[in-house]
């Protein structure tokens, strides 16, 4: 296997008594699109900030394209593009002026700067907005501008923190298309998000973090088809029953996932046909009027919740 | 080819600044008042009293614009980047903290120059009216312009602090130090306020040199506050302070001026406080060793252990020179332990109680404020006791508090070298005891940082 573009080893960071990132290790190959998933406060942003040299780790090493983030922060910064969840705006500045300023700050001069700004504006479809004041942009336009700024130095690695947060569906699709284009160009992307289904579509592999520690690293398929992964069953009832929750809690190897007006979703530790048969029989025997019984495909959200509830750190970290 | 000819911050700040309401109001307001001032000139060409009034009005306007309105905007320079979450994005470009601070100042300075050049036609008009000495006027304008640039640098440096409270404390502290400490020292040295320090004469070269060094110091201060942890700003800070000390002390020695030597202590005193209120932090091995000063690398690491010797020299050298050239019954020898106590007592207390690094500055300032307030209360009690019963009941106790010891020193009868040395000796002893413990974590951090990145098993 070739040298990974990103190599994070034993990364640890505390803020006072809070252990934000705990012994995190992972690798990202060149050209991969990796999703970074975790609940609020799991340590996603802190990990990303350490990767882009904005935070100092208490312990551990980060190497980007062979350069150490601690000893060569300047070299790492030249190779990394960072898009934070909230980008700052400047008063009295247009979209073009903003990109032009950052192009200057990245060291582009004269014609080269003009060309680079134009290229980025074309790629992010910002040319029609060139003269618009940047504080008059919608959230989606702002995210495109922020991505444009990140792309200016043509970085090897793009680190995007919650890029789709707060976007309307149309802007989200546009943004997803931009990510696909970048991936097609061979860029390495590291994206954090809460919207797991979107990451599933965009990413080659997923990295799950919880309580500051990595709990899974692998493709979405490997996550869903893990050994011991629970089966999801949807049970629809002709008549709503208050006793179903209590009944489920008494069944070994069965847990309630969620409920709605029509029925419940359950997880079964054993997904073999015999267990499913026993479950259905049990429901009918105990007087529940079952109108539907269906095994469902495991969603990424379910797999993630399953990992968290089991505290299982499987996968190829 | 990538070059860094023009600071991008200057371009950005000018683009924003020239469109901002505050600049437009200041610019147009000044032009309107200038026209008004010229009308007053025209109406009073035959009255010397009226001309003097017009002259006063004219310079008040120029002074307000250059020394108040324009510098006021600089207090938000770097702070705006912090507030807008844009500072970190700048650090990921090729911009260093120094370029950001310098760019902010240069853009403001250019706006001040623009404003100044816009009032030059009114100077010509006043000259045509025959009311002014053009050379004198340009000299005054030059002084105002230099002071304006100095204030811009002060505001820019201070705007790096996110907390308004800290900004307020620093301004208050510096104003207090620069007014109070020289006054105490003057009273102490000359036995009374004479209004102007004897031998404290300015010349344009010293003024410009001092202004330039102070501008660099203020900008460096701002850059050091916003800088990422891997940037070691202690080195440029200490080098610049050394330069400032050289200018002040050099002037004092060359002119054999007691006042300039006292000024070298007073002006450098806030710097000494600043450098000692800096916690021992960072990973020393990350900081590049300067080629020419490799042997002195240890003196340029953050924290009080490395500042110990420079601070002792900055206080000790002028005190000894003052004592040698102006003996005054050995009064200046008393200064050393008192100043030492003021500077090092909080450090000793903080080290003894193992205060967390990120609270160091706050506690350092609080200890100073606390001992000062306590000292003043004791002083008041002492004065009341003295008035009611005579004698000096709290004399010994007062000498143990650094700030009140300094007050006490203004009274010739209270000079007590032994008493003054007690707090200084205690602080010094604590620091010596704490030194190995402080250096131990620094060595550990150095070892971690120097260890090579572990190789993964593929």
PDB file of C-alpha atoms in Angstrom, chain B residues 103-205:
ATOM      1  CA  UNK B 103      -0.829  45.384   7.749  1.00  0.00           C
ATOM      2  CA  UNK B 104      -3.568  46.652  10.045  1.00  0.00           C
ATOM      3  CA  UNK B 105      -1.344  49.462  11.260  1.00  0.00           C
ATOM      4  CA  UNK B 106      -0.068  50.399   7.793  1.00  0.00           C
ATOM      5  CA  UNK B 107      -3.615  50.639   6.407  1.00  0.00           C
ATOM      6  CA  UNK B 108      -4.643  52.896   9.295  1.00  0.00           C
ATOM      7  CA  UNK B 109      -1.460  54.938   8.887  1.00  0.00           C
ATOM      8  CA  UNK B 110      -2.217  55.448   5.187  1.00  0.00           C
ATOM      9  CA  UNK B 111      -5.681  56.708   6.055  1.00  0.00           C
ATOM     10  CA  UNK B 112      -4.145  59.130   8.568  1.00  0.00           C
ATOM     11  CA  UNK B 113      -1.694  60.318   5.890  1.00  0.00           C
ATOM     12  CA  UNK B 114      -4.612  60.780   3.473  1.00  0.00           C
ATOM     13  CA  UNK B 115      -6.445  62.826   6.074  1.00  0.00           C
ATOM     14  CA  UNK B 116      -3.331  64.863   6.808  1.00  0.00           C
ATOM     15  CA  UNK B 117      -2.641  65.569   3.131  1.00  0.00           C
ATOM     16  CA  UNK B 118      -6.258  66.694   2.722  1.00  0.00           C
ATOM     17  CA  UNK B 119      -5.672  69.523   5.207  1.00  0.00           C
ATOM     18  CA  UNK B 120      -2.424  70.740   3.617  1.00  0.00           C
ATOM     19  CA  UNK B 121      -4.260  73.188   1.293  1.00  0.00           C
ATOM     20  CA  UNK B 122      -5.603  74.942   4.417  1.00  0.00           C
ATOM     21  CA  UNK B 123      -2.015  75.371   5.653  1.00  0.00           C
ATOM     22  CA  UNK B 124      -1.147  77.064   2.368  1.00  0.00           C
ATOM     23  CA  UNK B 125      -4.224  79.261   2.688  1.00  0.00           C
ATOM     24  CA  UNK B 126      -3.228  80.278   6.227  1.00  0.00           C
ATOM     25  CA  UNK B 127       0.288  81.023   4.968  1.00  0.00           C
ATOM     26  CA  UNK B 128      -1.143  83.217   2.190  1.00  0.00           C
ATOM     27  CA  UNK B 129      -3.198  85.019   4.817  1.00  0.00           C
ATOM     28  CA  UNK B 130       0.112  85.709   6.518  1.00  0.00           C
ATOM     29  CA  UNK B 131      -0.900  84.356   9.881  1.00  0.00           C
ATOM     30  CA  UNK B 132       1.566  81.551  10.391  1.00  0.00           C
ATOM     31  CA  UNK B 133       5.185  80.530  10.666  1.00  0.00           C
ATOM     32  CA  UNK B 134       5.166  77.710   8.111  1.00  0.00           C
ATOM     33  CA  UNK B 135       8.245  75.937   9.524  1.00  0.00           C
ATOM     34  CA  UNK B 136       6.786  75.954  13.030  1.00  0.00           C
ATOM     35  CA  UNK B 137       3.461  74.689  11.703  1.00  0.00           C
ATOM     36  CA  UNK B 138       4.975  71.789   9.833  1.00  0.00           C
ATOM     37  CA  UNK B 139       7.013  70.874  12.900  1.00  0.00           C
ATOM     38  CA  UNK B 140       3.835  70.793  14.988  1.00  0.00           C
ATOM     39  CA  UNK B 141       2.039  68.784  12.304  1.00  0.00           C
ATOM     40  CA  UNK B 142       4.970  66.349  12.178  1.00  0.00           C
ATOM     41  CA  UNK B 143       4.799  65.827  15.949  1.00  0.00           C
ATOM     42  CA  UNK B 144       1.034  65.289  15.797  1.00  0.00           C
ATOM     43  CA  UNK B 145       1.432  62.852  12.916  1.00  0.00           C
ATOM     44  CA  UNK B 146       4.112  60.851  14.743  1.00  0.00           C
ATOM     45  CA  UNK B 147       1.997  60.733  17.900  1.00  0.00           C
ATOM     46  CA  UNK B 148      -0.980  59.650  15.805  1.00  0.00           C
ATOM     47  CA  UNK B 149       1.038  56.792  14.269  1.00  0.00           C
ATOM     48  CA  UNK B 150       2.186  55.832  17.774  1.00  0.00           C
ATOM     49  CA  UNK B 151      -1.397  55.775  19.059  1.00  0.00           C
ATOM     50  CA  UNK B 152      -2.476  53.738  16.020  1.00  0.00           C
ATOM     51  CA  UNK B 153       0.177  51.152  16.862  1.00  0.00           C
ATOM     52  CA  UNK B 154      -0.926  51.172  20.526  1.00  0.00           C
ATOM     53  CA  UNK B 155      -4.564  50.660  19.509  1.00  0.00           C
ATOM     54  CA  UNK B 156      -3.704  47.950  16.984  1.00  0.00           C
ATOM     55  CA  UNK B 157      -1.588  46.080  19.530  1.00  0.00           C
ATOM     56  CA  UNK B 158      -4.265  46.280  22.162  1.00  0.00           C
ATOM     57  CA  UNK B 159      -7.053  45.274  19.756  1.00  0.00           C
ATOM     58  CA  UNK B 160      -5.586  41.750  19.718  1.00  0.00           C
ATOM     59  CA  UNK B 161      -7.060  41.153  23.169  1.00  0.00           C
ATOM     60  CA  UNK B 162     -10.480  39.545  22.932  1.00  0.00           C
ATOM     61  CA  UNK B 163     -11.484  40.551  26.450  1.00  0.00           C
ATOM     62  CA  UNK B 164     -12.575  44.150  26.890  1.00  0.00           C
ATOM     63  CA  UNK B 165     -11.707  43.890  30.590  1.00  0.00           C
ATOM     64  CA  UNK B 166      -8.092  43.009  29.839  1.00  0.00           C
ATOM     65  CA  UNK B 167      -7.883  45.865  27.305  1.00  0.00           C
ATOM     66  CA  UNK B 168      -9.232  48.244  29.905  1.00  0.00           C
ATOM     67  CA  UNK B 169      -6.839  46.899  32.577  1.00  0.00           C
ATOM     68  CA  UNK B 170      -3.841  47.237  30.279  1.00  0.00           C
ATOM     69  CA  UNK B 171      -4.709  50.802  29.281  1.00  0.00           C
ATOM     70  CA  UNK B 172      -5.367  51.701  32.917  1.00  0.00           C
ATOM     71  CA  UNK B 173      -2.208  49.932  34.062  1.00  0.00           C
ATOM     72  CA  UNK B 174       0.032  51.604  31.507  1.00  0.00           C
ATOM     73  CA  UNK B 175      -1.435  55.061  32.114  1.00  0.00           C
ATOM     74  CA  UNK B 176      -1.084  54.498  35.861  1.00  0.00           C
ATOM     75  CA  UNK B 177       2.490  53.244  35.540  1.00  0.00           C
ATOM     76  CA  UNK B 178       3.577  56.014  33.205  1.00  0.00           C
ATOM     77  CA  UNK B 179       2.101  58.780  35.353  1.00  0.00           C
ATOM     78  CA  UNK B 180       2.496  57.382  38.822  1.00  0.00           C
ATOM     79  CA  UNK B 181       5.878  55.662  38.708  1.00  0.00           C
ATOM     80  CA  UNK B 182       7.826  58.587  37.181  1.00  0.00           C
ATOM     81  CA  UNK B 183       6.151  60.941  39.675  1.00  0.00           C
ATOM     82  CA  UNK B 184       7.159  58.751  42.597  1.00  0.00           C
ATOM     83  CA  UNK B 185      10.664  58.440  41.213  1.00  0.00           C
ATOM     84  CA  UNK B 186      10.927  62.211  40.681  1.00  0.00           C
ATOM     85  CA  UNK B 187       9.728  62.922  44.195  1.00  0.00           C
ATOM     86  CA  UNK B 188      12.079  60.250  45.459  1.00  0.00           C
ATOM     87  CA  UNK B 189      15.068  61.592  43.512  1.00  0.00           C
ATOM     88  CA  UNK B 190      14.583  65.328  43.750  1.00  0.00           C
ATOM     89  CA  UNK B 191      12.584  65.605  46.941  1.00  0.00           C
ATOM     90  CA  UNK B 192       9.582  67.360  45.371  1.00  0.00           C
ATOM     91  CA  UNK B 193       7.658  67.958  42.190  1.00  0.00           C
ATOM     92  CA  UNK B 194       9.285  70.574  40.037  1.00  0.00           C
ATOM     93  CA  UNK B 195       6.880  70.154  37.153  1.00  0.00           C
ATOM     94  CA  UNK B 196       9.528  69.339  34.590  1.00  0.00           C
ATOM     95  CA  UNK B 197      12.311  66.863  35.119  1.00  0.00           C
ATOM     96  CA  UNK B 198      15.706  68.552  35.153  1.00  0.00           C
ATOM     97  CA  UNK B 199      17.765  67.533  32.136  1.00  0.00           C
ATOM     98  CA  UNK B 200      14.795  65.951  30.384  1.00  0.00           C
ATOM     99  CA  UNK B 201      15.286  67.659  27.043  1.00  0.00           C
ATOM    100  CA  UNK B 202      14.023  66.204  23.779  1.00  0.00           C
ATOM    101  CA  UNK B 203      15.585  66.339  20.389  1.00  0.00           C
ATOM    102  CA  UNK B 204      13.862  65.313  17.123  1.00  0.00           C
ATOM    103  CA  UNK B 205      16.128  62.333  16.566  1.00  0.00           C
TER     104      UNK B 205
END
